[in-house]
Amino acid sequence: MKAQVVTISSGKGGVGKTTATANLAVALAAAGSKVVCIDGDIGLRNLDVVMGLENRIVYDIVDVIEGRCRLKQAMIRDKRLPELYLIPAAQTRDKQSVSASDMVRVVHDLRKEADWILIDSPAGIERGFKNAVAPADRVIVVTNPEVSAVRDADRVIGILEAEEKGTPSLIINRLNPSLVRQNDMLSAEDVLDLLAVKLIGIVPEDENVIVGTNRGNPVALEPKSKAGQAFRNIARRLQGEEVPFLDLEAGNGFWSRWLGRK
Amino acid sequence: MFNFFKRHKSAESAKERLQLVLIHDRINLSPAELEALKDDLIETISRHVVIDPQAVRIAMEHEGRSQRLVADIPIQGVGRRKRGKAK
Ligand SMILES: Nc1ncnc2c1ncn2[C@@H]1O[C@H](COP(=O)(O)OP(=O)(O)OP(=O)(O)O)[C@@H](O)[C@H]1O
Ligand SMILES: [Mg+2]
């Protein structure tokens, strides 16, 4: 196996990176891939609780880096999907305990163990972000249809291009279709016009996300949830499939135009 | 002015404001610095040809994610400049 490494990033905090990482991981694993996700948010560990794996943690990524355990010992197996693993962040350390070359080395060793390696980046554009992005083959930037999130996403996209990481693809998360229809929220088309990157998915605002997070069950495992469907579609697009975008903004003609544009 | 009874299209303001902010973020120049650049440009070009500063149009355009500074500078009175005296 030779894993593809995808880092989920954003610039602004709280836009849904951890939610997206957890959901893409379960969706890819449910589709039969072997997936390892890494919590890159050293000191503010969260991916474990979102995935419902917080009680199983023994070792973390800093233990691997500092040689206190082997890579496989830090890989927590998911309780639902046999081919899904989490390497948690260290909670009591800070970002200074990890360097970009540490991340590159760990991920390099992990590549032969999985089909997909997903890295949940911390917010910001400093060291933690740089560490998370260093080993990536591709980066997904998550934003919300809202001024500060879009502005920060643009900064991150600019930095990634300047560092020759290529142009990332975009997830627009927490889109509220009725607000868009009444012209009180940026539409997906507006956000794409502004950021000029490739769209990989639009995830609606969905209370199932909060309920799922409360229980430690990512919503992608919920067949009826719209956000879950959106995340499953993104996982399929990651695998190279062409999947039409969900009809969230029905009525404004965006979809036909967008799909026609290619 | 703001009218409570009229639907305020806040998405439009968001998009327009972002368009401007992103231009300045991407080129790392504030609106004031862009003005200064324009003045410098006019001054430099005026040393070589006669132009009407009022007629100069300078705009940021973008194609995808790349920015372009586009200047439209009509030239007046070609030939009035004294050759060889530039130095
Ligand atoms: N599509 C959605 N619908 C509703 N709630 C959402 C959605 N996506 C994320 N949320 C909620 O938004 C909050 C922030 O999400 P999350 O923790 O994934 O963001 P983050 O980008 O990882 O934050 P941080 O920058 O702090 O790491 C959470 O409470 C999450 O449940
Ligand atoms: Mg997070």
mmCIF file of C-alpha atoms and ligand atoms in Angstrom, chain A residues 13-19 41 123 173-174 203-206 209-210 213, ligand 1:
data_model
loop_
_atom_site.group_PDB
_atom_site.id
_atom_site.type_symbol
_atom_site.label_atom_id
_atom_site.label_comp_id
_atom_site.label_asym_id
_atom_site.label_seq_id
_atom_site.Cartn_x
_atom_site.Cartn_y
_atom_site.Cartn_z
ATOM 1 C CA GLY A 13 -10.689 28.314 13.696
ATOM 2 C CA GLY A 14 -13.965 26.525 14.244
ATOM 3 C CA VAL A 15 -15.029 26.195 10.611
ATOM 4 C CA GLY A 16 -15.204 22.384 10.657
ATOM 5 C CA LYS A 17 -11.745 20.898 9.999
ATOM 6 C CA THR A 18 -12.014 18.263 12.703
ATOM 7 C CA THR A 19 -15.589 17.441 11.707
ATOM 8 C CA ASP A 41 -3.685 19.919 16.813
ATOM 9 C CA ALA A 123 -6.234 26.731 12.948
ATOM 10 C CA ASN A 173 -19.145 23.930 5.232
ATOM 11 C CA ARG A 174 -22.238 25.055 7.151
ATOM 12 C CA VAL A 203 -21.764 20.634 3.362
ATOM 13 C CA PRO A 204 -24.998 22.116 4.667
ATOM 14 C CA GLU A 205 -25.558 23.350 8.185
ATOM 15 C CA ASP A 206 -27.063 20.272 9.819
ATOM 16 C CA VAL A 209 -23.514 17.100 13.058
ATOM 17 C CA ILE A 210 -23.906 18.347 16.614
ATOM 18 C CA THR A 213 -20.481 14.852 17.746
HETATM 19 N N1 LIG C 1 -22.118 21.197 8.792
HETATM 20 C C1 LIG C 1 -22.247 21.522 10.105
HETATM 21 N N2 LIG C 1 -23.474 21.728 10.640
HETATM 22 C C2 LIG C 1 -23.604 22.057 11.942
HETATM 23 N N3 LIG C 1 -22.596 22.185 12.807
HETATM 24 C C3 LIG C 1 -21.343 22.006 12.338
HETATM 25 C C4 LIG C 1 -21.110 21.656 10.973
HETATM 26 N N4 LIG C 1 -19.759 21.527 10.800
HETATM 27 C C5 LIG C 1 -19.198 21.778 12.006
HETATM 28 N N5 LIG C 1 -20.134 22.057 12.935
HETATM 29 C C6 LIG C 1 -19.892 22.401 14.349
HETATM 30 O O1 LIG C 1 -18.998 23.498 14.397
HETATM 31 C C7 LIG C 1 -18.136 23.413 15.501
HETATM 32 C C8 LIG C 1 -16.684 23.522 15.043
HETATM 33 O O2 LIG C 1 -16.350 22.393 14.274
HETATM 34 P P1 LIG C 1 -14.897 21.735 14.310
HETATM 35 O O3 LIG C 1 -14.466 21.491 15.691
HETATM 36 O O4 LIG C 1 -14.919 20.604 13.356
HETATM 37 O O5 LIG C 1 -14.058 22.951 13.719
HETATM 38 P P2 LIG C 1 -12.474 23.079 13.597
HETATM 39 O O6 LIG C 1 -12.214 23.825 12.350
HETATM 40 O O7 LIG C 1 -11.829 21.755 13.742
HETATM 41 O O8 LIG C 1 -12.131 23.968 14.874
HETATM 42 P P3 LIG C 1 -10.663 24.296 15.468
HETATM 43 O O9 LIG C 1 -10.119 25.381 14.580
HETATM 44 O O10 LIG C 1 -10.943 24.781 16.838
HETATM 45 O O11 LIG C 1 -9.863 23.051 15.406
HETATM 46 C C9 LIG C 1 -18.446 22.081 16.188
HETATM 47 O O12 LIG C 1 -19.290 22.335 17.273
HETATM 48 C C10 LIG C 1 -19.159 21.298 15.095
HETATM 49 O O13 LIG C 1 -20.066 20.372 15.645
#
